[in-house]
XYZ file of N, CA and C in Angstrom:
591
model
N 0.798 -1.275 0.012
C -0.098 0.045 0.023
C 0.978 1.499 -0.012
N 0.569 2.246 -0.665
C 1.360 3.648 -0.683
C 0.871 4.571 0.173
N 1.669 5.156 0.814
C 1.065 6.311 1.747
C 1.737 7.808 1.168
N 0.864 8.759 1.302
C 1.640 9.941 0.603
C 1.478 11.090 1.839
N 2.486 11.501 2.345
C 2.636 12.540 3.167
C 2.844 13.901 2.704
N 1.834 15.120 3.135
C 2.007 16.131 3.041
C 3.183 17.219 3.146
N 4.064 17.452 2.378
C 4.997 18.241 2.897
C 5.320 19.137 1.628
N 5.692 20.279 1.822
C 6.018 21.395 0.981
C 7.446 21.200 0.541
N 8.000 21.567 -0.633
C 9.385 21.443 -0.969
C 10.206 22.688 -0.220
N 9.354 23.706 0.414
C 10.250 24.819 1.063
C 10.247 24.058 2.673
N 9.470 23.084 3.017
C 9.704 22.562 4.358
C 10.850 21.427 4.588
N 11.460 20.969 3.176
C 12.092 19.836 3.214
C 12.997 20.037 1.949
N 14.438 20.047 2.393
C 15.174 19.986 1.323
C 15.538 18.690 0.402
N 15.913 19.082 -0.744
C 16.112 17.509 -1.389
C 17.225 16.901 -0.938
N 18.146 17.833 -0.493
C 19.240 16.809 0.259
C 18.767 16.099 1.543
N 17.836 16.369 2.367
C 17.550 15.939 3.366
C 16.392 14.451 2.914
N 15.921 15.005 1.732
C 14.558 13.784 1.287
C 15.872 12.621 0.857
N 16.791 12.982 0.440
C 17.615 11.963 -0.354
C 18.405 10.947 0.478
N 18.543 11.709 1.506
C 19.359 11.040 3.014
C 18.187 9.904 3.498
N 17.145 10.506 3.568
C 15.875 9.501 4.200
C 15.808 8.766 3.222
N 15.661 8.559 1.827
C 15.158 7.662 0.945
C 16.500 6.924 0.966
N 17.359 7.347 1.074
C 18.695 6.241 1.231
C 18.971 5.220 2.397
N 18.683 5.922 3.519
C 18.283 5.139 4.790
C 17.178 4.281 4.645
N 16.149 4.629 4.075
C 14.790 3.610 3.925
C 15.294 2.538 3.136
N 16.046 2.577 2.066
C 16.225 1.286 1.227
C 17.379 0.669 1.904
N 18.136 1.115 2.605
C 19.305 0.181 3.397
C 18.379 -0.350 4.273
N 17.372 0.010 5.048
C 16.610 -0.666 6.246
C 15.711 -1.644 5.575
N 15.140 -1.308 4.539
C 14.071 -2.121 3.746
C 14.049 -2.210 2.267
N 14.793 -3.045 1.569
C 14.839 -2.896 0.267
C 13.520 -2.926 -0.917
N 12.553 -3.313 0.304
C 10.982 -3.159 -0.481
C 10.570 -1.678 -0.586
N 11.140 -1.034 0.150
C 10.647 0.429 0.332
C 11.205 1.433 -0.844
N 9.985 2.121 -1.373
C 10.464 3.094 -2.551
C 10.157 4.395 -2.070
N 10.985 5.448 -2.028
C 10.472 6.627 -1.685
C 10.550 7.742 -2.761
N 9.778 8.580 -3.006
C 9.682 9.556 -3.967
C 9.299 10.930 -3.520
N 9.601 11.795 -3.963
C 9.294 13.374 -3.827
C 8.705 14.236 -5.026
N 7.577 14.390 -4.915
C 6.679 14.540 -5.973
C 5.641 15.866 -6.122
N 5.884 16.684 -6.530
C 5.040 17.833 -6.149
C 4.803 18.368 -4.984
N 6.260 18.121 -4.062
C 6.208 18.814 -2.952
C 5.524 17.807 -1.744
N 5.507 16.520 -2.255
C 5.035 15.476 -1.411
C 5.915 14.030 -1.404
N 5.823 13.638 -0.207
C 6.743 12.275 -0.018
C 5.591 10.986 -0.216
N 6.084 10.382 -1.239
C 5.673 9.121 -1.506
C 6.275 8.028 -0.988
N 5.599 7.292 -0.224
C 6.228 6.076 0.303
C 5.226 4.763 0.019
N 6.144 3.982 -0.948
C 5.339 2.705 -1.443
C 6.304 1.313 -1.311
N 5.681 0.307 -0.849
C 6.110 -1.007 -1.110
C 6.235 -1.561 -2.470
N 7.013 -2.383 -2.636
C 7.004 -3.095 -3.757
C 6.040 -3.941 -4.224
N 5.544 -4.001 -5.206
C 3.915 -4.457 -5.775
C 4.207 -5.799 -5.875
N 3.115 -6.595 -6.575
C 2.874 -7.824 -6.430
C 3.592 -8.390 -7.772
N 3.270 -9.826 -8.038
C 4.015 -10.496 -8.964
C 3.321 -10.028 -10.336
N 2.056 -9.653 -10.501
C 1.735 -9.327 -11.945
C 2.214 -8.068 -12.183
N 2.347 -7.139 -11.185
C 3.186 -5.757 -11.703
C 4.654 -6.003 -12.176
N 5.119 -6.920 -11.479
C 6.695 -7.255 -12.158
C 6.582 -7.960 -13.418
N 5.797 -8.674 -13.535
C 5.501 -9.566 -14.844
C 5.394 -8.465 -15.983
N 4.467 -7.355 -15.697
C 4.395 -6.392 -16.674
C 5.561 -5.863 -16.887
N 6.275 -5.392 -16.054
C 7.512 -4.811 -16.201
C 8.594 -5.409 -17.144
N 8.779 -6.967 -16.561
C 9.689 -7.741 -17.347
C 8.933 -8.078 -18.666
N 7.647 -8.001 -19.204
C 7.313 -8.076 -20.311
C 7.544 -6.993 -21.340
N 7.343 -5.702 -21.138
C 7.939 -4.637 -21.484
C 9.576 -4.429 -21.767
N 10.415 -5.043 -20.822
C 11.584 -5.073 -20.760
C 11.957 -6.149 -22.304
N 11.342 -7.277 -22.129
C 11.680 -8.022 -23.206
C 11.517 -7.689 -24.612
N 10.300 -6.544 -24.773
C 9.737 -6.141 -26.207
C 10.879 -5.017 -26.421
N 11.220 -4.209 -25.405
C 12.097 -3.117 -25.661
C 13.676 -3.610 -26.192
N 13.778 -4.950 -25.676
C 15.294 -5.286 -26.110
C 15.200 -6.176 -27.547
N 13.981 -6.665 -27.939
C 13.653 -7.344 -29.286
C 13.634 -5.942 -30.025
N 12.928 -4.949 -29.819
C 12.764 -3.929 -31.045
C 13.939 -2.805 -30.795
N 14.614 -2.741 -29.769
C 15.488 -1.456 -29.811
C 16.560 -2.201 -28.833
N 17.429 -3.121 -29.299
C 18.509 -3.508 -28.449
C 19.767 -2.420 -28.028
N 19.435 -1.201 -28.908
C 20.366 -0.034 -28.348
C 19.878 0.762 -27.078
N 18.923 0.213 -26.651
C 17.957 0.623 -25.261
C 17.961 -0.008 -24.320
N 17.969 0.436 -23.122
C 17.785 -0.259 -21.536
C 16.488 0.305 -21.161
N 15.389 -0.678 -20.750
C 14.667 0.010 -19.979
C 15.063 -0.555 -18.377
N 15.324 0.455 -17.569
C 15.730 -0.182 -16.107
C 14.709 0.331 -15.202
N 14.332 -0.722 -14.562
C 13.303 -0.899 -13.374
C 13.887 -0.347 -12.074
N 15.014 0.329 -11.885
C 15.374 0.602 -10.816
C 16.055 2.253 -10.672
N 16.160 2.898 -11.546
C 16.577 4.195 -11.946
C 15.687 5.283 -11.155
N 16.188 5.991 -10.373
C 15.433 7.166 -9.841
C 15.874 8.499 -10.782
N 14.798 9.189 -10.752
C 15.030 10.553 -11.640
C 14.791 11.904 -10.938
N 15.617 12.909 -11.515
C 15.490 14.085 -10.841
C 14.294 14.796 -11.881
N 13.270 15.212 -11.407
C 12.247 15.529 -12.273
C 11.526 16.774 -11.961
N 10.651 17.143 -12.596
C 9.780 18.711 -12.491
C 10.525 19.603 -12.604
N 9.934 20.832 -12.751
C 10.724 22.036 -12.992
C 11.895 22.065 -12.248
N 12.882 22.719 -12.549
C 13.856 23.028 -11.675
C 14.580 21.619 -11.061
N 14.410 20.443 -11.404
C 14.856 19.263 -10.675
C 14.432 19.353 -9.325
N 13.115 19.964 -8.543
C 13.054 19.535 -7.346
C 12.336 18.455 -6.835
N 12.092 17.456 -7.962
C 11.196 16.390 -7.602
C 12.320 15.135 -7.594
N 11.596 14.092 -6.943
C 12.727 12.688 -7.235
C 11.379 11.546 -7.208
N 11.793 10.873 -8.684
C 10.654 9.998 -8.779
C 11.201 8.495 -9.161
N 10.810 7.411 -8.720
C 11.122 5.980 -8.889
C 10.326 5.493 -9.826
N 10.237 5.676 -11.218
C 9.459 5.060 -12.223
C 9.507 3.463 -12.117
N 8.554 2.923 -12.676
C 8.533 1.610 -12.857
C 9.454 1.165 -14.073
N 9.914 2.035 -14.741
C 10.955 1.576 -15.611
C 11.396 3.059 -16.517
N 12.562 3.054 -17.028
C 13.129 4.298 -17.600
C 13.922 3.872 -18.865
N 13.346 4.285 -19.811
C 14.114 3.843 -21.151
C 15.266 4.875 -21.507
N 16.314 4.463 -22.001
C 17.431 5.391 -22.376
C 18.282 4.676 -22.890
N 19.119 4.917 -23.704
C 20.494 4.287 -24.428
C 20.897 3.383 -23.666
N 21.505 2.483 -24.094
C 22.437 1.693 -23.173
C 23.659 2.290 -22.542
N 23.774 2.113 -21.221
C 25.080 2.919 -20.578
C 24.595 4.019 -20.218
N 23.440 4.596 -20.480
C 23.407 5.948 -20.264
C 23.309 6.479 -19.018
N 22.825 5.645 -17.730
C 22.921 5.794 -16.296
C 24.111 5.698 -15.573
N 25.210 5.231 -16.217
C 26.513 4.783 -15.885
C 27.109 6.185 -15.083
N 27.599 5.799 -13.954
C 28.001 6.957 -12.849
C 27.161 7.942 -12.557
N 25.744 7.982 -12.619
C 24.691 8.948 -12.348
C 24.209 8.820 -11.119
N 24.588 7.511 -10.281
C 23.991 7.473 -8.688
C 22.428 7.195 -8.937
N 21.958 7.294 -7.587
C 20.450 6.812 -7.602
C 19.377 7.856 -8.184
N 19.801 9.107 -8.486
C 18.941 9.975 -8.824
C 19.503 10.762 -10.059
N 19.058 10.210 -11.129
C 19.824 10.685 -12.408
C 18.882 11.918 -13.130
N 19.856 12.609 -13.913
C 19.215 14.042 -14.848
C 18.232 13.223 -15.976
N 17.240 13.954 -16.294
C 16.299 13.408 -17.255
C 16.837 13.656 -18.687
N 17.934 14.178 -18.864
C 18.414 14.541 -20.108
C 18.741 12.991 -20.821
N 18.259 13.013 -21.903
C 18.675 11.535 -22.505
C 17.574 10.466 -22.399
N 16.780 10.801 -21.407
C 15.502 10.123 -21.099
C 14.491 9.855 -22.116
N 14.320 8.673 -22.963
C 13.486 8.731 -23.945
C 11.871 8.466 -23.523
N 11.823 7.552 -22.560
C 10.622 7.451 -21.900
C 10.506 6.685 -20.492
N 9.339 7.124 -19.729
C 9.207 6.386 -18.463
C 8.014 5.650 -18.513
N 8.153 4.654 -17.604
C 6.815 3.726 -17.318
C 6.117 3.694 -16.100
N 4.975 3.639 -15.983
C 4.416 3.420 -14.644
C 3.350 2.548 -15.021
N 2.982 1.948 -14.144
C 1.933 0.638 -13.741
C 1.123 0.876 -12.734
N -0.104 1.417 -12.879
C -1.244 1.463 -11.884
C -1.073 0.378 -10.590
N -1.123 0.794 -9.438
C -1.181 -0.188 -8.401
C -2.737 0.026 -7.786
N -2.933 -0.974 -6.842
C -4.405 -0.859 -6.691
C -4.526 -0.459 -5.122
N -4.384 0.986 -5.202
C -4.553 1.586 -3.740
C -5.062 3.160 -4.109
N -5.216 3.915 -2.701
C -5.913 4.801 -2.873
C -5.296 6.069 -3.479
N -3.912 5.968 -3.887
C -3.155 7.071 -4.079
C -2.837 6.968 -5.802
N -3.196 6.077 -6.584
C -2.625 5.698 -7.881
C -3.374 6.784 -8.742
N -4.572 7.301 -8.542
C -5.019 8.167 -9.410
C -4.317 9.299 -9.266
N -4.133 9.907 -8.062
C -3.277 11.279 -8.144
C -1.920 10.976 -8.397
N -1.095 9.887 -7.974
C 0.263 9.705 -8.572
C 0.602 9.654 -10.053
N -0.060 8.672 -10.608
C 0.231 8.081 -11.697
C -0.736 8.802 -12.697
N -1.672 9.489 -12.814
C -2.476 9.794 -13.499
C -2.172 11.358 -13.423
N -2.042 12.087 -12.433
C -1.918 13.669 -12.492
C -0.329 14.022 -12.115
N 0.055 13.704 -10.796
C 1.325 14.011 -10.600
C 2.376 13.780 -11.399
N 2.784 12.538 -11.971
C 3.782 11.859 -12.431
C 3.967 12.262 -13.980
N 2.626 12.189 -14.694
C 2.671 13.020 -15.854
C 3.235 14.513 -16.117
N 2.547 15.351 -15.198
C 3.063 16.456 -14.945
C 4.507 16.651 -14.693
N 4.856 16.255 -13.799
C 6.481 16.049 -13.802
C 7.290 15.896 -14.683
N 7.046 14.706 -15.443
C 7.762 13.800 -16.493
C 7.829 15.053 -17.635
N 6.361 15.789 -17.781
C 6.735 16.547 -18.969
C 7.296 17.659 -18.689
N 6.802 18.544 -17.480
C 8.050 19.406 -17.071
C 9.552 19.139 -17.285
N 9.946 17.615 -16.776
C 11.333 17.524 -17.148
C 11.665 17.350 -18.633
N 10.480 17.523 -19.464
C 10.793 17.369 -20.964
C 11.257 15.968 -21.343
N 10.670 14.854 -20.661
C 10.643 13.491 -21.132
C 9.637 13.136 -22.515
N 10.214 12.808 -23.546
C 9.572 12.677 -24.846
C 8.058 11.718 -24.466
N 8.202 10.769 -23.566
C 7.344 9.695 -23.956
C 6.766 9.326 -22.263
N 5.665 9.339 -21.906
C 5.236 8.574 -20.606
C 4.145 7.552 -20.935
N 4.746 6.312 -20.693
C 3.693 5.321 -20.931
C 3.140 4.859 -19.619
N 1.402 4.804 -19.502
C 0.899 4.226 -18.618
C 0.258 3.026 -18.761
N 0.514 2.043 -18.046
C -0.348 0.828 -18.225
C -1.376 1.073 -16.990
N -2.540 1.291 -17.353
C -3.574 1.577 -16.212
C -4.405 0.160 -16.031
N -3.912 -0.811 -15.156
C -4.803 -1.957 -14.887
C -6.277 -1.965 -14.186
N -6.876 -0.546 -13.754
C -8.029 -0.068 -13.420
C -8.904 -0.219 -14.546
N -8.455 0.737 -15.644
C -9.373 0.863 -16.974
C -8.878 0.173 -17.815
N -7.942 -0.897 -17.740
C -7.776 -1.906 -18.633
C -7.273 -1.377 -19.906
N -6.259 -0.436 -19.893
C -5.914 0.228 -21.077
C -4.380 0.876 -20.810
N -3.826 1.043 -21.943
C -2.526 1.606 -22.165
C -2.526 3.234 -22.775
N -1.991 3.927 -22.030
C -2.009 5.142 -22.348
C -0.558 5.846 -22.653
N -0.338 6.456 -23.884
C 0.997 7.036 -24.321
C 0.613 8.320 -24.276
N 1.665 9.040 -23.421
C 1.555 10.330 -23.432
C 2.723 10.981 -24.185
N 2.507 12.010 -25.057
C 3.774 12.433 -25.674
C 3.526 13.964 -26.035
N 4.320 14.647 -26.984
C 4.498 16.008 -26.941
C 4.543 16.842 -25.660
N 5.396 16.566 -24.764
C 5.728 17.273 -23.738
C 5.677 18.973 -23.562
N 4.887 19.540 -22.788
C 5.001 21.095 -22.762
C 5.299 21.428 -20.907
N 6.381 22.040 -20.868
C 6.648 22.516 -19.506
C 5.532 22.813 -18.804
N 4.694 23.603 -19.288
C 3.664 24.505 -18.245
C 2.165 23.454 -18.502
N 1.882 23.049 -19.974
C 0.645 22.185 -20.223
C 0.347 20.806 -20.080
N 1.731 20.278 -19.679
C 1.756 18.868 -19.341
C 1.868 17.966 -20.897
N 1.498 16.867 -21.275
C 1.513 16.062 -22.388
C 0.210 16.610 -23.225
N 0.579 16.965 -24.286
C -0.121 17.526 -25.182
C -1.265 16.565 -26.122
N -0.569 15.271 -26.084
C -0.949 14.148 -26.938
C -1.194 12.865 -25.925
N -2.393 12.526 -25.801
C -2.566 11.111 -24.985
C -3.172 10.340 -25.711
N -2.792 9.211 -26.113
C -3.073 7.886 -27.176
C -3.502 6.889 -26.090
N -5.083 6.595 -26.109
C -5.318 5.511 -25.519
C -5.797 4.056 -26.097
N -5.142 2.891 -25.570
C -5.482 1.695 -26.084
C -5.990 0.700 -25.141
N -7.041 0.004 -25.435
C -7.584 -0.889 -24.645
C -6.557 -2.376 -24.643
N -6.409 -2.715 -23.538
C -5.291 -4.077 -23.428
C -6.001 -5.096 -24.570
N -5.136 -5.304 -25.175
C -5.106 -6.307 -26.255
C -4.993 -5.868 -27.640
N -4.925 -4.598 -27.396
C -4.778 -3.787 -28.790
C -3.110 -3.577 -29.087
N -3.195 -2.990 -30.157
C -1.730 -2.719 -30.521
C -1.427 -0.961 -30.318
N -0.401 -0.756 -29.895
C 0.069 0.588 -29.520
C 1.497 1.067 -30.046
N 1.494 2.101 -30.577
C 2.761 2.601 -31.190
C 3.107 3.772 -30.072
N 4.310 3.379 -29.926
C 5.415 4.613 -28.964
C 5.897 5.318 -30.007
N 5.613 6.562 -30.043
C 6.381 7.494 -30.958
C 7.660 7.544 -30.778
N 8.141 8.296 -31.884
C 9.664 8.774 -31.729
C 9.799 9.630 -30.363
N 10.956 9.343 -29.852
C 12.251 8.823 -30.358
C 12.268 7.442 -29.856
N 11.124 6.951 -29.247
C 11.287 5.544 -28.918
C 10.905 4.533 -30.194
N 9.704 4.645 -30.886
C 9.590 4.026 -32.145
C 9.474 2.419 -31.932
N 8.448 1.964 -31.189
C 8.332 0.682 -31.018
C 6.970 0.706 -31.104
N 6.400 -0.536 -31.597
C 4.939 -0.938 -31.770
C 4.750 -2.444 -30.572
N 4.034 -2.068 -29.695
C 3.555 -3.271 -28.975
C 2.000 -3.805 -29.096
N 2.216 -5.108 -28.821
C 0.997 -5.997 -29.066
C 0.638 -6.060 -27.728
N -0.346 -5.699 -27.044
C -0.677 -5.684 -25.391
C -1.578 -6.859 -25.220
N -1.973 -7.817 -26.131
C -2.777 -8.983 -25.872
C -1.879 -9.714 -24.582
N -0.738 -9.903 -24.612
C -0.011 -10.867 -23.293
C -0.397 -10.025 -21.941
N -0.547 -8.827 -22.023
C -0.996 -8.105 -20.779
C -2.027 -8.470 -20.146
N -2.995 -8.999 -20.609
C -4.424 -9.263 -20.340
C -4.080 -10.713 -19.412
N -2.954 -11.299 -19.364
C -2.459 -12.388 -18.461
C -2.114 -12.152 -17.096
N -1.797 -10.750 -17.217
C -1.113 -10.174 -15.676
C -1.772 -9.357 -15.025
N -3.448 -9.297 -15.260
C -4.440 -8.653 -14.095
C -4.722 -9.233 -13.141
N -5.049 -8.440 -11.895
C -5.198 -9.247 -10.897
C -6.664 -9.201 -10.699
């Protein structure tokens, strides 16, 4: 279950947040902390179906674009002026792109981020509102949301720092979806139906 704690960015510095996040991960590797929109998000590692979706997408990306890695553990500096810290379910970038960047990497060079909805009360605000806004502010070209509640895949593209993503393409699970350039991959999402709770 995910819990969101209200904090404003003026109340907590990024340095303090990063120290807390590092401590939490050392103490319990299943805890993932984020700092988005001035809020601390605390989440536990999700279930096997969630992980199976991530692994499915990793395989698809490796087949279609062996020059890219979909990293399921990389944290990103996000939002305007890099005030946020996000832990996407996957970050697509050129092979070796994150070497030497540490726990929280710059978003420059990131082609796509992946999020998969969880079955908790915060998934709407986190995955459908705050994260797409933060990823668009950071200029990430594509945001892929696999929405298990609506049984659909949403491809967000054409980011604008003020308006968010200007193009959102929705495909029901089971359909084919094109991830636009610079990703340039087509996905057949039929297999994802096997990973629903």
